[in-house]
Coordinates of C-alpha atoms and ligand atoms in Angstrom, one line a residue:
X343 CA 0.0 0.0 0.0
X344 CA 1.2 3.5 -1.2
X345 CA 2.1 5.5 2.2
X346 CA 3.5 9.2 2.2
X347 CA 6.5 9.4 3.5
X348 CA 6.2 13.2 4.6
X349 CA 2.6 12.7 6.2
X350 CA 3.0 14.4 9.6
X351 CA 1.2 12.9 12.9
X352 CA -0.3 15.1 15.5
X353 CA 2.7 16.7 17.5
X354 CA 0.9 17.1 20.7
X355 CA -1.9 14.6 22.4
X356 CA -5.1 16.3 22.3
X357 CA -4.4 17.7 19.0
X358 CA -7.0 16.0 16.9
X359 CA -9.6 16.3 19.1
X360 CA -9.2 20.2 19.2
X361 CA -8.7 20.2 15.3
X362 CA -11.6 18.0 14.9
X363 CA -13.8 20.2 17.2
X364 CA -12.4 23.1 15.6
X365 CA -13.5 22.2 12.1
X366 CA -16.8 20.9 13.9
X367 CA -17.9 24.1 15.5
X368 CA -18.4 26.9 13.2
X369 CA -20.9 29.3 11.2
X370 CA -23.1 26.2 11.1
X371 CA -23.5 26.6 15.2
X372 CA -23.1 30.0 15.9
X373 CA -25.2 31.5 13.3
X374 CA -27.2 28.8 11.4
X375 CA -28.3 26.4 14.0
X376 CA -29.6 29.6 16.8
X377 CA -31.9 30.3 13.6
X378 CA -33.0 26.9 12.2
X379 CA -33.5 26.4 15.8
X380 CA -36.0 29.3 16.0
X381 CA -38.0 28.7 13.0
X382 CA -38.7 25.1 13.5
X383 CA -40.5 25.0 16.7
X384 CA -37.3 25.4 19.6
X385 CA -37.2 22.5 21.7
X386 CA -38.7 20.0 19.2
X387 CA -35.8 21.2 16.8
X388 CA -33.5 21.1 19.7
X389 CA -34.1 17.0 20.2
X390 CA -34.1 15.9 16.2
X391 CA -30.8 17.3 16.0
X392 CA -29.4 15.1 19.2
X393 CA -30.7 12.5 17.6
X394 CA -29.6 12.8 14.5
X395 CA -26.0 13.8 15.8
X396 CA -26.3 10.6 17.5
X397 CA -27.1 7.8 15.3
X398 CA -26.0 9.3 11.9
X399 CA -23.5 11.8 12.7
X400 CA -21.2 9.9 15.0
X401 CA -21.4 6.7 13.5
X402 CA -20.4 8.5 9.8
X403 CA -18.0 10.5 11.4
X404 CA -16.4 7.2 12.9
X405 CA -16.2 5.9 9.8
X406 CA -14.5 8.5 7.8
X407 CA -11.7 8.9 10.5
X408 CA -11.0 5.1 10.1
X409 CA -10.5 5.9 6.7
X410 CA -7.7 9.0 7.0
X411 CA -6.1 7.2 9.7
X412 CA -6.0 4.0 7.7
X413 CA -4.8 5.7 4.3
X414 CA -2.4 8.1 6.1
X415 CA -2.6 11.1 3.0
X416 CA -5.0 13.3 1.7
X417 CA -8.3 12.0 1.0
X418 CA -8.1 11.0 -2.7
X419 CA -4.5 9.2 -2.1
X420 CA -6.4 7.3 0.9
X421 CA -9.3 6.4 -0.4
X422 CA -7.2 5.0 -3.5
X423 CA -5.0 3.1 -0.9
X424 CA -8.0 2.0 0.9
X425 CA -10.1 0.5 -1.8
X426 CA -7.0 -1.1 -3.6
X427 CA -6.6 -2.5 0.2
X428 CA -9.6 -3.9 -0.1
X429 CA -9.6 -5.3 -3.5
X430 CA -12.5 -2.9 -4.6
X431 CA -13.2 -1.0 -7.7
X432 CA -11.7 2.6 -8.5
X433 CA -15.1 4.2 -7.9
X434 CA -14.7 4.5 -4.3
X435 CA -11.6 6.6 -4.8
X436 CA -14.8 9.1 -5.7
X437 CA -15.3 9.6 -2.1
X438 CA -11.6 11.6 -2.2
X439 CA -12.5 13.2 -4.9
X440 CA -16.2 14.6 -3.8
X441 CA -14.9 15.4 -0.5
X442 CA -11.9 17.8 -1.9
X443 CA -14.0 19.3 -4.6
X444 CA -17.1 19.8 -2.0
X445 CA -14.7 21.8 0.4
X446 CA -13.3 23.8 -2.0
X447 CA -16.5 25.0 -2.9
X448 CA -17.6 25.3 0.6
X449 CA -14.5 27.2 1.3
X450 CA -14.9 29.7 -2.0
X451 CA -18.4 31.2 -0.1
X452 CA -18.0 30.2 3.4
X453 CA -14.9 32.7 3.5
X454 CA -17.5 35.4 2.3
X455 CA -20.1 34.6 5.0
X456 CA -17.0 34.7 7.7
X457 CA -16.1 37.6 6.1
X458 CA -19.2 39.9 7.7
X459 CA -18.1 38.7 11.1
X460 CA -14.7 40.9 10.6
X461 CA -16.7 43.9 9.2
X462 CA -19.3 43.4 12.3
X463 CA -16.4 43.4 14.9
X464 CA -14.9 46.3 13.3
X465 CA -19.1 47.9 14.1
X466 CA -18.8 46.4 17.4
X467 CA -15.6 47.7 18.7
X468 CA -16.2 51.2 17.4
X469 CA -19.8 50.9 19.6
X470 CA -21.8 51.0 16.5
X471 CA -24.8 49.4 17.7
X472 CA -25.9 51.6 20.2
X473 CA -29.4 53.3 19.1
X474 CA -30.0 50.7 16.5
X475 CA -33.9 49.3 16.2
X476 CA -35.0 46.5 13.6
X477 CA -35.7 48.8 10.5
X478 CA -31.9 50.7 11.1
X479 CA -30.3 47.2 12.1
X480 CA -32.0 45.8 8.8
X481 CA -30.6 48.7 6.6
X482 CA -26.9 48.2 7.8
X483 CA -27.2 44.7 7.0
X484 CA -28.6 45.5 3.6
X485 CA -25.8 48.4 3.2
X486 CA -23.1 45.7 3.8
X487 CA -24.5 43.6 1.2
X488 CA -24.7 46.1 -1.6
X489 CA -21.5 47.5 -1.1
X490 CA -19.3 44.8 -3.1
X491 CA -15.8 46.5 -2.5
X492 CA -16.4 45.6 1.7
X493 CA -17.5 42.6 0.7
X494 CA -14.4 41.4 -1.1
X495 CA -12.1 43.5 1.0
X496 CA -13.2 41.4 4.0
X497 CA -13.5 37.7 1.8
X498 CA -10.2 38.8 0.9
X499 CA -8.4 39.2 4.3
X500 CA -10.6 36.0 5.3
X501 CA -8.8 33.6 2.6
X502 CA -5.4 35.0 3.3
X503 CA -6.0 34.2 7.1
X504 CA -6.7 31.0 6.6
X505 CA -3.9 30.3 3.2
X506 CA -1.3 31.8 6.1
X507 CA -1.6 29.2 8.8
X508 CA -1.6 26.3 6.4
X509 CA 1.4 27.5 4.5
X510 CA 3.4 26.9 7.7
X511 CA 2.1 22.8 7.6
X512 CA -0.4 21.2 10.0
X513 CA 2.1 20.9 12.9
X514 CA 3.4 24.5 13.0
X515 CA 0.6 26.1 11.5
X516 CA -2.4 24.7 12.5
X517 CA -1.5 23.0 15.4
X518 CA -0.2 26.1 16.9
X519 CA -3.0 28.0 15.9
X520 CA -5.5 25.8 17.5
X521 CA -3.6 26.1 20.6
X522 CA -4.9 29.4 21.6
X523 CA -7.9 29.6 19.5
X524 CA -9.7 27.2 20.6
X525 CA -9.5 27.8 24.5
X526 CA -10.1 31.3 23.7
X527 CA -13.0 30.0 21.7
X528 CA -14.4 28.1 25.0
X529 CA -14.1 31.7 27.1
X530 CA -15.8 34.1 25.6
X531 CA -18.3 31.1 25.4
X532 CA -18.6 30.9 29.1
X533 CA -18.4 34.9 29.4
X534 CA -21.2 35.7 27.4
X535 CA -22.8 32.4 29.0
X536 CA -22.4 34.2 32.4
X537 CA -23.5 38.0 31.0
X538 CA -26.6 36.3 29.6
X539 CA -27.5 35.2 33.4
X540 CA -27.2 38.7 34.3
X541 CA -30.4 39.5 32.0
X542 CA -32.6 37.8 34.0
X543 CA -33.7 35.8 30.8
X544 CA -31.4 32.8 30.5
X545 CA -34.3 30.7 31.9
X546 CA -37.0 32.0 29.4
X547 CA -34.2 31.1 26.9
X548 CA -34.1 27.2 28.4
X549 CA -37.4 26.7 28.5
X550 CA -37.8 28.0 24.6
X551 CA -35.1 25.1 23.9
X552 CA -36.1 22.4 26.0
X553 CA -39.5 22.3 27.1
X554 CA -40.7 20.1 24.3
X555 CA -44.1 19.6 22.4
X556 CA -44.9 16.6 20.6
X557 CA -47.2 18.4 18.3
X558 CA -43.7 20.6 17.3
X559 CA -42.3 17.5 15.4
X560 CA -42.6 17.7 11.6
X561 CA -41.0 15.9 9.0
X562 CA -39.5 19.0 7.3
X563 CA -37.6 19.2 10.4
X564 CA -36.7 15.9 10.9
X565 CA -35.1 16.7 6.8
X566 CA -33.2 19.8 8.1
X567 CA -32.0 18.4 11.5
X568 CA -30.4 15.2 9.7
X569 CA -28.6 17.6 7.0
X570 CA -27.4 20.0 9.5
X571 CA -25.8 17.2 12.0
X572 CA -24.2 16.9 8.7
X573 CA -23.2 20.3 7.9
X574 CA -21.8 21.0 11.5
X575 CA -20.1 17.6 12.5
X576 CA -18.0 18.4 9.1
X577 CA -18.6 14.9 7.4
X578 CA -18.8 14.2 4.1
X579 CA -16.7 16.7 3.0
X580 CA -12.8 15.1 3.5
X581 CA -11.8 17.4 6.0
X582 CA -12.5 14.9 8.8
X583 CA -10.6 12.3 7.3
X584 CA -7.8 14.3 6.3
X585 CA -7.4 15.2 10.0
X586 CA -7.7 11.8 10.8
X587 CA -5.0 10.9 9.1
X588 CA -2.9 12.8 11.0
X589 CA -4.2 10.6 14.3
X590 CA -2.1 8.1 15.9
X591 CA -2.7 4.6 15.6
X592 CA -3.2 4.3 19.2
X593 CA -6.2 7.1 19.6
X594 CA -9.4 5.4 20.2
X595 CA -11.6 6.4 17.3
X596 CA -15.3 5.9 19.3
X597 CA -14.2 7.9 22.5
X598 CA -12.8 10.6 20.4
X599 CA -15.7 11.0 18.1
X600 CA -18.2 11.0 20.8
X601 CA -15.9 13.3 22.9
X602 CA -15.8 16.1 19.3
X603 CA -19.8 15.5 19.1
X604 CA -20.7 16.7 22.5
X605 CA -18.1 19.8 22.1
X606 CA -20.1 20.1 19.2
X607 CA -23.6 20.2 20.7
X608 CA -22.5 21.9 23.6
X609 CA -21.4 24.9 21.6
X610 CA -24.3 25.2 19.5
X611 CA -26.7 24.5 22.9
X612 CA -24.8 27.4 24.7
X613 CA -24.6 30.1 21.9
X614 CA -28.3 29.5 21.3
X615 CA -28.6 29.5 24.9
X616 CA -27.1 33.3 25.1
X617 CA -28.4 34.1 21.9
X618 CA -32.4 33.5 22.4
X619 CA -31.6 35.1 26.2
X620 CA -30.2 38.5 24.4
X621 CA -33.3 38.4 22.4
X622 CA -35.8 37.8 25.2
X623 CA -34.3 40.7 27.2
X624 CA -34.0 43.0 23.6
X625 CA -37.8 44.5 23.3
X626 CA -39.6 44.7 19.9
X627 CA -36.9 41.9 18.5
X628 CA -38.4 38.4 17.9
X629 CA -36.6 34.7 17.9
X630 CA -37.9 33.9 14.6
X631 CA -36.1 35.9 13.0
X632 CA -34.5 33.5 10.2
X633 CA -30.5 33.8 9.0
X634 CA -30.7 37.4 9.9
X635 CA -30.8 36.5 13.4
X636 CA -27.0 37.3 14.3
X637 CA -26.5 40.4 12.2
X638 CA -29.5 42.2 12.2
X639 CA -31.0 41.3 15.2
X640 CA -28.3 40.9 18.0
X641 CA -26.8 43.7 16.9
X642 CA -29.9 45.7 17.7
X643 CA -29.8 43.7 21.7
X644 CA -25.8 44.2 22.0
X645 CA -27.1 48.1 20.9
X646 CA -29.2 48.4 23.6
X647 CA -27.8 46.3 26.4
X648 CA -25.4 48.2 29.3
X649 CA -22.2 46.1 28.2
X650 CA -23.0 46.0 24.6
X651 CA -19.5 47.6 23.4
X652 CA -18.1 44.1 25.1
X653 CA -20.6 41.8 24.4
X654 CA -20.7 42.3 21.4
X655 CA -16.7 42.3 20.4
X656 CA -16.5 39.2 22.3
X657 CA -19.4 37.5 20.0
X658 CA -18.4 38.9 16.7
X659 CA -14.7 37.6 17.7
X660 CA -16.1 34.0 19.2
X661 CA -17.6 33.9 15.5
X662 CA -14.6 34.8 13.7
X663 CA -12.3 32.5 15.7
X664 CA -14.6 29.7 15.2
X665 CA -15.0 29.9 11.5
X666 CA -11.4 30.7 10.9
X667 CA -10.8 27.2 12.7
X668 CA -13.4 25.8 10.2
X669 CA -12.2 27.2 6.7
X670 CA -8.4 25.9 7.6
X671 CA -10.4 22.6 7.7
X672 CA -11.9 22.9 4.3
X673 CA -8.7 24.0 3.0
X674 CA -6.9 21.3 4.1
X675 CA -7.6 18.2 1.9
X676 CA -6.9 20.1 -1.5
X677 CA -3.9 21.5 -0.1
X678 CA -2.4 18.0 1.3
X679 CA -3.6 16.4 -2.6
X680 CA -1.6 19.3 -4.6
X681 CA 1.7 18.8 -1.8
X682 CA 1.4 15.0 -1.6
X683 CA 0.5 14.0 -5.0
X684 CA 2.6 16.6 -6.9
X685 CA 4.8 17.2 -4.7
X686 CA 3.9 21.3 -4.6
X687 CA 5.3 23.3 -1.5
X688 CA 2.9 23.8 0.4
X689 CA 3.0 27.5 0.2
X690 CA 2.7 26.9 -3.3
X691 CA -0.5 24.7 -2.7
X692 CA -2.0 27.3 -0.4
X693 CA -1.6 29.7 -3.1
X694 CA -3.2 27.8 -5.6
X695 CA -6.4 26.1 -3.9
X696 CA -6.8 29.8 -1.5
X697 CA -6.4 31.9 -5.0
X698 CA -8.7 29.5 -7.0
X699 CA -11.7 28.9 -4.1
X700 CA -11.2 33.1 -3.6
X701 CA -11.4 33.6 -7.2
X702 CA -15.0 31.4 -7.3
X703 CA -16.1 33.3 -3.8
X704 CA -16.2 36.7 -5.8
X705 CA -19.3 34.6 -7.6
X706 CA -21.0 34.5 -4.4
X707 CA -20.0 38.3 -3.3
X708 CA -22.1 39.0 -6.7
X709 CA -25.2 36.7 -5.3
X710 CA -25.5 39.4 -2.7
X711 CA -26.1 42.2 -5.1
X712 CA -25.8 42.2 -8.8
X713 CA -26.3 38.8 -9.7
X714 CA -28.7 38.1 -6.9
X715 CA -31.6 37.7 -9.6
X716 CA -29.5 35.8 -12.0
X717 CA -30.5 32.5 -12.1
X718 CA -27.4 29.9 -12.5
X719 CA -29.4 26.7 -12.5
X720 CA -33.1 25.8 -11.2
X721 CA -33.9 29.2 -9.9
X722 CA -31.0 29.6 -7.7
X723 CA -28.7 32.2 -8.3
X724 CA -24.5 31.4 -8.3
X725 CA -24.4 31.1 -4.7
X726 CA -27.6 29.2 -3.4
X727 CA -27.0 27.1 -6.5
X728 CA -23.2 26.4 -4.8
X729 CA -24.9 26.0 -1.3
X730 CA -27.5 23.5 -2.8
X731 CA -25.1 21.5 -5.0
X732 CA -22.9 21.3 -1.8
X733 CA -24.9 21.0 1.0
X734 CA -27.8 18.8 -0.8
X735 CA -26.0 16.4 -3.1
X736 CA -22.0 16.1 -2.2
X737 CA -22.0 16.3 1.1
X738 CA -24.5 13.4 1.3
X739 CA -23.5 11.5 -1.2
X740 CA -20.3 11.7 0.5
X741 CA -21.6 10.2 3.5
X742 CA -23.6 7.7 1.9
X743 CA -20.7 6.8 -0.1
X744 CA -18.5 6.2 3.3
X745 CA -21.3 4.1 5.5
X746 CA -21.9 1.8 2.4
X747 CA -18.1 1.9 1.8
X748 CA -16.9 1.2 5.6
X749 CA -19.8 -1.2 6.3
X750 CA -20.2 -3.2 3.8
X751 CA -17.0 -3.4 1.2
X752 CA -14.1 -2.9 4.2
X753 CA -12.7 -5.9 5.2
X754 CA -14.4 -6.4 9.0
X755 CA -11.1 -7.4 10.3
X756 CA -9.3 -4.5 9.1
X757 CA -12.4 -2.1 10.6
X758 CA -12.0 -4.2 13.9
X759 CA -8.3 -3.6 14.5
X760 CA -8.7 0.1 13.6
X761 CA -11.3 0.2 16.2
X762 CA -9.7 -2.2 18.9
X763 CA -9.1 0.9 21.5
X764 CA -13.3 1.2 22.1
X765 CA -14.6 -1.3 23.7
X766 CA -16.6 -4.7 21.6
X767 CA -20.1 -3.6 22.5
X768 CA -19.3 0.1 20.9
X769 CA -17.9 -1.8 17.7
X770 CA -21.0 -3.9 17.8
X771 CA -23.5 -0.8 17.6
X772 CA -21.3 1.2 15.5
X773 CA -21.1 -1.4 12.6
X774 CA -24.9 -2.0 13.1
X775 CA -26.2 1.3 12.7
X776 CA -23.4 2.1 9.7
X777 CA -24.9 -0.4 7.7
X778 CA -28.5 -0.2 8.1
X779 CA -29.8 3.0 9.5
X780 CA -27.1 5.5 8.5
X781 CA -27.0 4.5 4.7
X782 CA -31.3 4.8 4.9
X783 CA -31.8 7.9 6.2
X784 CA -29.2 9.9 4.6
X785 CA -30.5 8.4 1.6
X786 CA -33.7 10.0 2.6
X787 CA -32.3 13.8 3.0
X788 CA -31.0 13.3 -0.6
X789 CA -33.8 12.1 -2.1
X790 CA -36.0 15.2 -0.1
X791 CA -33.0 17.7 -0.6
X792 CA -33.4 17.1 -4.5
X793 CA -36.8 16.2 -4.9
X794 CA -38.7 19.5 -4.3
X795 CA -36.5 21.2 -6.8
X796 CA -36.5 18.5 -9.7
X797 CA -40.5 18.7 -9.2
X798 CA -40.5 22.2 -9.7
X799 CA -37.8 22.3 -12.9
X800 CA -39.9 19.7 -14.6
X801 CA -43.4 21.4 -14.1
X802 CA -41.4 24.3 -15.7
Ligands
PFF834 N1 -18.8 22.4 10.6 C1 -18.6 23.7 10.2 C2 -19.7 24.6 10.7 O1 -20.6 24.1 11.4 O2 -19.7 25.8 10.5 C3 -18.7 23.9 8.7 C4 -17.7 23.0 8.0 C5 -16.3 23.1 8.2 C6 -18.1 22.0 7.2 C7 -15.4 22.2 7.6 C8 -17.3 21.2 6.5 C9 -15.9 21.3 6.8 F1 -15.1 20.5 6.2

């Protein structure tokens, strides 16, 4: 089996498991799941998503660590190594192949989403927000978006941010970065955690997440729960196994997963925790509020609250840290294929893959203003037509690819020894639920992700 010779391993213990959470936790918990949370119901929402984190996302995420720690390189080289391994036909090298291609195009609009977080820190430092209600808050959001020099002036310093820290290699680069990152990450976490108390409205908050009503379960939730455990565990998408190649072969891969999960959870719990009480406590601002909820609305509570100079920095820079942690992870696999396979620098390599996804994210910088009626396919203009590609058909093909791939065509002995740190009963369900429930009911979000639209294009 081809190995790499120059494939690092995690310097430090703890490493992956910081990386891992640090690709994990992201735009997808801090400003996507607070929303989706709202609009489907709160606590009903709250409880899909555990579930689905639970029985798809951990077992899938299991699975495609076995994979990069098995193959040792970059996900196309181990997927190649994997399924020659296993006797198996070249299509599975696909899985490589879909996950570097869906995190470059993650990365190319991702970095422009990010990139609102530096321009609203830069409003919140300079105390901005005070006096803001929902029409003003609304029109600086809408300002930001028409104005496409900001826009690509802050996608810009976004890419180059996260091209710098990989041109110095995963053990001095992002190793060190995640060092301090990520425990200032879990701070300001707990800080604005401990403000929120001080409204008086963290408990209004709880009960809005957890006190559950049976009647709040729908199906359409059920859809978007199971695509965002997706979406915010990282899967599908290669950076998960490319960081686990980097894992030593004595790491359990079941305590670790389930230890990135609950990081996971947690974060997204909390934020929505100290987001919904900022909310509660902000008058004339509602929780429903849809992807708008973090920069139109909380900017109008952080406006009005008596430490909103603070509280508001320390979100905008919680979010910035967080998603910086997350684009080095989507930058990661193409970079490792251009240095591994061609043997590119890997300043070289950041240059490339950062310049090309940048030069593709100045598509989506247009989907905010001129092209934003300019239909690429199916209705959707360049960016949601990205964003659906992505997040609807790669990203779950991905994942079906890797449960059908690890369950059923892996050799069982190989998948045993990989997993011979977690204990036999862990093994057991893990191998059950990757082969019969996992494949099933990601089959079902593609099937429902693509299925509305085809209907629609056809009874064009
Ligand atoms: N998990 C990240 C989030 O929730 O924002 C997004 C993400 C990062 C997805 C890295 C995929 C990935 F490879």
């Amino acid at each position: 089996m081809k190995r790499l010779k120059q494939h690092a391993i995690w310097g430090r213990r703890g490493s992956f498991i910081l990386a891992a959470t640090g690709s994990a936790v992201g735009l997808g918990n801090i400003w996507k799941f607070p929303y989706i949370a709202g609009e489907n119901g709160g606590a009903a929402f709250v409880l899909l998503y555990l579930a689905c984190v639970a029985l798809v996302g951990i077992p899938i995420m299991m699975a495609e660590i076995m994979l990069g720690r098995r193959g040792r390189a970059n996900p196309i080289t181990t997927m190649n190594n994997i399924r020659t391994e296993a006797g198996a036909s070249w299509f599975w090298t696909l899985i490589g192949w879909l996950g570097v291609i869906a995190g470059f195009l993650i990365l190319s609009y991702y970095t422009v989403i990010a990139g609102w977080t530096l321009d609203y820190f830069a409003l919140a430092v300079q105390n901005k927000f005070v006096g803001l209600d929902g029409d003003s808050s609304n029109k600086l959001f809408d300002a930001l978006l028409a104005d496409r020099s900001r826009l690509v002036q802050s996608h810009t310093s976004f890419m180059a941010m996260t091209a710098l820290v990989l041109m110095f290699g995963v053990n001095k680069g992002l190793e060190n970065v995640i060092r301090w990152t990520m425990p200032i990450l879990l701070l300001l976490l707990l800080a604005l955690l401990g403000y929120a108390y001080t409204t008086g409205e963290l408990l209004t908050s709880a009960r809005f997440l957890f006190s559950f009503n049976v009647e709040d379960l729908s199906w359409n939730a059920t859809l978007i729960a199971l695509g965002h455990a997706f979406f915010t565990l990282s899967l599908g998408m290669g950076a998960i196994m490319a960081y686990g190649a980097y894992m030593p072969s004595t790491a359990a891969i079941g305590k670790t997963v389930i230890i990135v999960a609950l990081l996971d959870v947690l974060v997204a719990i909390i934020t929505s925790l100290f987001v919904f009480a900022f909310v509660f406590a902000t008058p004339g601002i509602q929780a429903s509020q849809g992807p708008g909820l973090i920069f139109v609305t909380l900017p109008v509570a952080f406006g009005s609250m008596p430490a909103g100079l603070f509280i508001g920095s320390a979100f905008f820079l919680m979010v910035i840290l967080s998603a910086w942690v997350s684009t080095i992870s989507l930058l990661e696999p193409a970079v490792a294929y251009l240095n591994e396979r061609f043997d590119f620098h890997r300043i070289s390599a950041c240059l490339i893959v950062a310049g090309a996804a940048w030069l593709l994210g100045l598509g989506s910088v247009l989907s905010f203003n001129e092209w934003s009626d300019q239909e690429l396919i199916w209705g959707m203009n360049f960016r949601t037509s990205i964003d659906f590609f992505t997040a609807n058909l790669l990203l779950p093909i991905g994942g079906l690819l890797i449960a059908i791939f690890v369950g059923w065509v892996m050799n069982i002995e190989i998948t045993k020894h990989e997993m011979q740190q977690d204990s036999p009963y862990l093994y057991a369900v893990w191998r059950f639920v990757l082969r019969y429930f996992a494949p099933l009911a990601v089959l079902v979000i593609i099937v429902n992700g693509v299925y509305p639209v085809l209907t629609v294009v056809v009874a064009e």
